[in-house]
Amino acid sequence: MIEIAEAQRLIAETAVVLPPRRVRLEDAVGQQLRADIVADVDSPPWDRAMMDGFAVSAADFPAPSAQADDSTAAHEIVELDVAAERAAGDAAGLTVCPGRCVRIMTGAPVPPGADAIVPIERAIDGTAAAHAGSRVRLQDPRFRIGQHIARQGDSFRAGQTVLRAGVRLAAPQLGLAAEAGAGHVVCSVPPRVAIIATGSELVPVGVVPAYGQTRNSNGPMLAAAVNECGAEALPLGIAGDKPEPLRAAIAQGLAADMLLLSGGVSAGDYDLVPGALAAAGVECVFHKVRLKPGKPIWFGVFRRAAAAPTLVFGLPGNPVSSLVCFELFVRPALAIQAGQSAAAGQRPVFPAQLLAAVKGNAKRPVYHPCTLTQEPAGLTAEPLPWGGSADLLGLSRANGLMFLPAGCGELAVGETVTVLSFDSLSNQAE
C-alpha cells in the first residue's frame, strides 16, 4: 500500500500526451491549442468606420479648443456636400476632399482622403438624413483627426501570432482564430474513456432492483465526471462477476485511451478485476493506496503497438470511494493525456475554518464530504453527516471534501482544514 502523493507521481510518470489532431473550429470548443495560429491578414484589413456618420477632411474643421463643449458658437458649424454613401461591404469609393464628405455606416471602409468620422448625432438643422447630392451641416466641437476610425492593423497584423499553443479554446479564442483565417486548428484530442461496471448484483438504471440487487450508479456517475473533464465517455455497461464477460469487456475497453472499471478490485473471491487485467496484458503499476475512502484502487498500463498506452484504473465499487479516487487520480491523468499538466486537472484546494468538530482515522487520511462557504472573515467548512463510502446522498449535498490527515484525532471547531472544492457541485440539496 502506497501513499496518495506516491500514487499521483506514478500516474503522472506513466501518462503520456495523446497525439494532436486538426479539426474544424466548431469541433475545437474546450480543447487545448497545440500549434500557434498566425494571422493571414491585417485586422481591420482596411481603415474602418466605427460609427454611423460622415467621413470628412480635417481641412474643413477648425483646430479644437480645450474649452470646447456642446454649446460652441455657430461659427464652428461646417456645411459640406454629401458626395456619396457607403455601407458595410461597399468599396471605399470616391476620395474625400475639402468641401465634401461621404455619408458612412458602421463597419464600412473609410474612403481615401477622409481624416475622421463625424457622428450622425453631430448633424444639425435637420440634416442628419442627408444623402448623396444634398448638403449636411455638422458641428463637432471636440473634433480630432482619426476619431471613430479603426485603422488598418490596429488589432493585429498579417504574420502576427494571435494565439499560442497551450491556450484552451473557448468562444472568444475561436472567434479570433476565424478572424485570423484559421478554419481549422491543431488541438489536443479529447481522451476516449471506456467505463465498465462490475458486479453480478448490478442492474441497469431503468430496472427496479429485486432483493439483493442494486442499480448501476457508478457507470453514469463516472461518465458524467469524464465528460466534465472535457474527455469522451464510452460506457460499456455492466460486466458482472463472471470471467468471460469481464474479459470480453476489458478487451473492448483497452482500445480506448483510458479504461475505468468500478468494483472487483478488493481481495474477495469475486474480485476478479486484477487477474483479468493481468491476463489481458495490463501491467500493474500499483494496487491499494493509504486512503479513506478509496483504499483498494488499482492502476496499470496497457502498451499498444501503434498508439499511446491505455491507462487502466480499477476503482472501488462503492460510489463515494469511486468518485474520490476519480478526483484524486483520474482527473490529473486525463489532463496529461489532453496536453496539460497534472496540476491543471486537479480541483482547487483551499484552507478553511471548521464549523463543527470532526474525527479522522488513526491509520489512513480521510476525505470527508463538507460544505465550503465564503464568509466575511474567510472560508468555513462544515462536515456533513456521512454514512460511509456508499452514501451518495451525503456526497450529493457536499461542495467539497475536507482532508483529515492520518492520526489527526478529533479536530475542534475553529481549527483549519484543507478542502478540495467541487467547482460545479451545489450544496443546496434538500
Coordinates of N, CA and C in Angstrom, one line a residue, residues 241-360:
D241 N -19.7 -10.5 -12.6 CA -18.6 -11.1 -11.9 C -18.1 -12.4 -12.5
K242 N -18.5 -12.6 -13.7 CA -18.1 -13.9 -14.4 C -16.9 -13.6 -15.3
P243 N -15.9 -14.5 -15.3 CA -14.7 -14.3 -16.0 C -14.8 -13.9 -17.5
E244 N -15.7 -14.7 -18.2 CA -15.7 -14.5 -19.7 C -16.3 -13.1 -20.1
P245 N -17.5 -12.7 -19.5 CA -18.0 -11.4 -19.9 C -17.0 -10.3 -19.5
L246 N -16.3 -10.5 -18.3 CA -15.4 -9.5 -17.9 C -14.2 -9.4 -18.8
R247 N -13.7 -10.5 -19.3 CA -12.5 -10.5 -20.2 C -12.9 -9.8 -21.5
A248 N -14.1 -10.1 -22.0 CA -14.6 -9.5 -23.2 C -14.7 -8.0 -23.1
A249 N -15.3 -7.6 -22.0 CA -15.5 -6.1 -21.8 C -14.1 -5.4 -21.7
I250 N -13.2 -6.0 -21.0 CA -11.8 -5.5 -20.9 C -11.1 -5.4 -22.2
A251 N -11.2 -6.4 -23.0 CA -10.6 -6.4 -24.4 C -11.2 -5.2 -25.2
Q252 N -12.5 -5.0 -25.1 CA -13.1 -3.9 -25.8 C -12.6 -2.5 -25.2
G253 N -12.6 -2.4 -23.9 CA -12.2 -1.2 -23.3 C -10.7 -0.8 -23.5
L254 N -9.8 -1.8 -23.7 CA -8.4 -1.5 -23.9 C -8.1 -0.8 -25.2
A255 N -9.1 -0.7 -26.1 CA -8.9 0.0 -27.4 C -9.1 1.5 -27.2
A256 N -9.5 1.9 -26.0 CA -9.7 3.4 -25.7 C -8.4 3.9 -25.1
D257 N -8.4 5.2 -24.9 CA -7.2 5.9 -24.3 C -7.1 5.6 -22.8
M258 N -8.2 5.4 -22.2 CA -8.2 5.1 -20.7 C -9.4 4.1 -20.5
L259 N -9.2 3.2 -19.5 CA -10.2 2.3 -19.1 C -10.5 2.4 -17.6
L260 N -11.7 2.7 -17.3 CA -12.1 2.7 -15.9 C -13.0 1.5 -15.6
L261 N -12.7 0.8 -14.6 CA -13.5 -0.3 -14.1 C -13.9 0.0 -12.6
S262 N -15.2 -0.2 -12.3 CA -15.6 0.1 -10.9 C -16.0 -1.3 -10.3
G263 N -15.4 -1.5 -9.1 CA -15.7 -2.8 -8.4 C -14.7 -3.9 -8.8
G264 N -14.7 -4.9 -7.9 CA -13.9 -6.1 -8.2 C -12.4 -5.9 -8.0
V265 N -12.0 -4.9 -7.2 CA -10.5 -4.7 -7.0 C -10.1 -5.0 -5.6
S266 N -11.0 -5.5 -4.7 CA -10.6 -5.7 -3.3 C -9.9 -7.1 -3.3
A267 N -10.1 -7.8 -2.2 CA -9.5 -9.1 -2.0 C -10.5 -10.3 -1.9
G268 N -11.7 -10.1 -2.3 CA -12.7 -11.1 -2.1 C -12.7 -12.2 -3.2
D269 N -13.4 -13.3 -3.0 CA -13.4 -14.3 -4.0 C -14.0 -13.9 -5.4
Y270 N -14.8 -12.9 -5.4 CA -15.4 -12.4 -6.6 C -14.8 -11.1 -7.1
D271 N -13.6 -10.8 -6.6 CA -12.9 -9.6 -7.0 C -11.9 -10.0 -8.1
L272 N -12.4 -10.1 -9.3 CA -11.7 -10.7 -10.4 C -10.9 -9.7 -11.3
V273 N -11.1 -8.4 -11.1 CA -10.5 -7.5 -12.0 C -9.0 -7.5 -12.1
P274 N -8.2 -7.5 -11.0 CA -6.8 -7.5 -11.2 C -6.3 -8.7 -12.0
G275 N -6.8 -9.9 -11.7 CA -6.4 -11.1 -12.5 C -6.8 -11.0 -14.0
A276 N -8.0 -10.5 -14.2 CA -8.5 -10.4 -15.6 C -7.6 -9.3 -16.4
L277 N -7.2 -8.3 -15.7 CA -6.4 -7.3 -16.4 C -5.0 -7.8 -16.6
A278 N -4.5 -8.6 -15.7 CA -3.1 -9.2 -15.9 C -3.2 -10.2 -17.1
A279 N -4.3 -10.9 -17.2 CA -4.4 -11.9 -18.3 C -4.5 -11.2 -19.6
A280 N -5.0 -10.0 -19.6 CA -5.2 -9.2 -20.9 C -3.9 -8.4 -21.3
G281 N -2.9 -8.6 -20.4 CA -1.6 -7.9 -20.8 C -1.4 -6.6 -20.1
V282 N -2.2 -6.2 -19.2 CA -2.1 -4.9 -18.5 C -1.1 -5.0 -17.4
E283 N -0.1 -4.1 -17.4 CA 1.0 -4.1 -16.3 C 0.4 -3.4 -15.1
C284 N 0.6 -4.0 -14.0 CA 0.1 -3.3 -12.7 C 1.2 -2.4 -12.3
V285 N 0.8 -1.1 -12.0 CA 1.8 -0.1 -11.5 C 1.7 0.0 -10.0
F286 N 0.4 0.0 -9.5 CA 0.2 -0.1 -8.0 C -1.2 -0.6 -7.7
H287 N -1.3 -1.2 -6.5 CA -2.6 -1.7 -6.0 C -2.7 -1.3 -4.6
K288 N -3.7 -0.5 -4.2 CA -4.0 0.0 -2.9 C -3.2 1.2 -2.5
V289 N -4.0 2.2 -2.0 CA -3.4 3.5 -1.6 C -3.9 3.7 -0.1
R290 N -3.0 4.3 0.7 CA -3.4 4.6 2.1 C -4.4 5.8 2.0
L291 N -5.7 5.5 2.0 CA -6.7 6.5 1.8 C -8.0 6.0 2.3
K292 N -8.9 6.9 2.7 CA -10.3 6.5 3.1 C -11.2 7.6 2.7
P293 N -12.2 7.3 1.9 CA -12.4 6.1 1.2 C -11.6 5.9 -0.1
G294 N -11.4 4.7 -0.6 CA -10.7 4.5 -1.8 C -9.5 3.6 -1.8
K295 N -9.3 3.0 -0.6 CA -8.0 2.2 -0.4 C -7.8 1.2 -1.5
P296 N -8.8 0.4 -2.1 CA -8.5 -0.7 -3.0 C -8.1 -0.3 -4.4
I297 N -8.0 1.0 -4.7 CA -7.7 1.4 -6.1 C -6.5 0.7 -6.7
W298 N -6.7 0.3 -8.0 CA -5.7 -0.4 -8.8 C -5.4 0.5 -10.0
F299 N -4.1 0.5 -10.4 CA -3.7 1.3 -11.6 C -2.7 0.5 -12.4
G300 N -2.9 0.5 -13.7 CA -1.9 -0.1 -14.6 C -1.9 0.5 -15.9
V301 N -1.1 -0.1 -16.8 CA -0.9 0.4 -18.2 C -0.9 -0.7 -19.2
F302 N -1.6 -0.5 -20.3 CA -1.6 -1.4 -21.4 C -0.9 -0.8 -22.6
R303 N 0.2 -1.3 -23.0 CA 1.0 -0.7 -24.0 C 0.6 -1.2 -25.4
R304 N 0.1 -0.3 -26.2 CA -0.3 -0.6 -27.6 C 0.8 -0.3 -28.6
A305 N 0.9 -1.1 -29.6 CA 2.0 -1.0 -30.6 C 1.9 0.3 -31.4
A306 N 0.8 0.6 -31.9 CA 0.7 1.8 -32.8 C -0.1 3.0 -32.2
A307 N -0.2 3.0 -30.9 CA -0.9 4.1 -30.3 C -0.3 4.4 -28.9
A308 N -0.8 5.5 -28.3 CA -0.3 5.8 -26.9 C -0.9 4.7 -26.0
P309 N -0.2 4.5 -24.9 CA -0.6 3.4 -24.0 C -2.0 3.7 -23.4
T310 N -2.8 2.7 -23.1 CA -4.0 2.9 -22.4 C -3.8 2.8 -20.9
L311 N -4.3 3.9 -20.2 CA -4.2 3.9 -18.8 C -5.4 3.2 -18.2
V312 N -5.2 2.3 -17.2 CA -6.3 1.5 -16.7 C -6.4 1.7 -15.2
F313 N -7.6 2.1 -14.7 CA -7.9 2.3 -13.3 C -9.0 1.3 -12.9
G314 N -8.6 0.5 -11.8 CA -9.6 -0.3 -11.2 C -10.1 0.5 -10.0
L315 N -11.3 1.1 -10.0 CA -11.8 1.9 -8.9 C -12.7 1.1 -8.0
P316 N -12.7 1.4 -6.7 CA -13.6 0.7 -5.8 C -15.0 0.7 -6.2
G317 N -15.8 -0.3 -5.8 CA -17.2 -0.4 -6.2 C -18.1 0.5 -5.4
N318 N -17.8 0.9 -4.2 CA -18.6 1.8 -3.5 C -18.5 3.2 -4.2
P319 N -19.7 3.8 -4.5 CA -19.7 5.0 -5.3 C -18.9 6.2 -4.8
V320 N -18.9 6.4 -3.5 CA -18.2 7.6 -2.9 C -16.7 7.3 -3.1
S321 N -16.2 6.1 -2.8 CA -14.8 5.7 -2.9 C -14.4 5.9 -4.4
S322 N -15.3 5.4 -5.3 CA -15.0 5.5 -6.7 C -14.8 7.0 -7.2
L323 N -15.7 7.9 -6.7 CA -15.6 9.3 -7.1 C -14.4 10.0 -6.5
V324 N -14.1 9.6 -5.2 CA -12.9 10.2 -4.6 C -11.7 9.8 -5.3
C325 N -11.6 8.6 -5.7 CA -10.4 8.1 -6.5 C -10.4 8.8 -7.9
F326 N -11.5 9.0 -8.4 CA -11.6 9.7 -9.7 C -11.0 11.1 -9.5
E327 N -11.4 11.8 -8.5 CA -11.0 13.2 -8.3 C -9.4 13.3 -8.0
L328 N -8.9 12.3 -7.3 CA -7.5 12.4 -6.9 C -6.6 11.9 -7.9
F329 N -7.0 10.8 -8.7 CA -6.1 10.1 -9.6 C -6.4 10.2 -11.0
V330 N -7.7 10.1 -11.4 CA -8.1 10.0 -12.8 C -8.1 11.4 -13.4
R331 N -8.6 12.4 -12.7 CA -8.6 13.8 -13.3 C -7.2 14.2 -13.8
P332 N -6.2 14.1 -12.9 CA -4.8 14.6 -13.4 C -4.3 13.8 -14.6
A333 N -4.7 12.5 -14.6 CA -4.2 11.6 -15.8 C -4.9 12.1 -17.1
L334 N -6.2 12.4 -17.0 CA -6.9 12.9 -18.2 C -6.3 14.3 -18.6
A335 N -5.9 15.1 -17.7 CA -5.3 16.4 -18.1 C -4.0 16.2 -18.8
I336 N -3.1 15.2 -18.4 CA -1.9 14.9 -19.1 C -2.2 14.4 -20.5
Q337 N -3.1 13.5 -20.6 CA -3.4 13.0 -21.9 C -3.9 14.1 -22.9
A338 N -4.5 15.1 -22.3 CA -5.0 16.2 -23.2 C -4.0 17.3 -23.4
G339 N -2.8 17.0 -23.0 CA -1.7 18.0 -23.2 C -1.5 19.1 -22.2
Q340 N -2.1 18.9 -21.0 CA -2.0 19.8 -19.9 C -1.1 19.2 -18.8
S341 N -0.8 20.0 -17.8 CA -0.1 19.5 -16.7 C -1.1 18.7 -15.8
A342 N -0.5 17.8 -14.9 CA -1.3 17.1 -14.0 C -2.1 18.1 -13.0
A343 N -1.4 19.2 -12.7 CA -2.0 20.2 -11.8 C -3.2 20.8 -12.4
A344 N -3.1 21.0 -13.7 CA -4.3 21.6 -14.4 C -5.5 20.8 -14.3
G345 N -5.4 19.5 -14.0 CA -6.6 18.7 -13.9 C -7.1 18.5 -12.5
Q346 N -6.4 19.1 -11.6 CA -6.9 18.9 -10.2 C -7.9 20.0 -9.8
R347 N -8.7 19.7 -8.9 CA -9.7 20.6 -8.3 C -8.9 21.6 -7.4
P348 N -9.4 22.8 -7.3 CA -8.8 23.8 -6.4 C -8.9 23.4 -4.9
V349 N -7.9 23.7 -4.2 CA -7.8 23.4 -2.7 C -7.7 24.7 -1.9
F350 N -8.5 24.8 -0.9 CA -8.5 26.0 0.0 C -8.4 25.6 1.5
P351 N -7.7 26.5 2.2 CA -7.8 26.3 3.7 C -9.1 26.9 4.2
A352 N -9.7 26.3 5.2 CA -11.0 26.7 5.7 C -11.0 26.4 7.2
Q353 N -11.9 27.2 7.9 CA -12.1 27.0 9.3 C -13.2 26.1 9.6
L354 N -13.0 25.1 10.5 CA -14.0 24.2 10.8 C -15.2 24.8 11.6
L355 N -16.4 24.4 11.2 CA -17.6 24.9 11.9 C -18.1 23.9 12.9
A356 N -17.6 22.6 12.8 CA -18.0 21.6 13.8 C -16.8 20.6 13.9
A357 N -16.8 20.0 15.1 CA -15.7 19.0 15.3 C -15.9 17.8 14.4
V358 N -14.7 17.2 14.0 CA -14.7 16.1 13.1 C -13.6 15.2 13.5
K359 N -13.8 13.9 13.4 CA -12.8 12.9 13.8 C -12.2 12.2 12.6
G360 N -10.8 12.1 12.5 CA -10.1 11.5 11.5 C -10.0 10.0 11.8

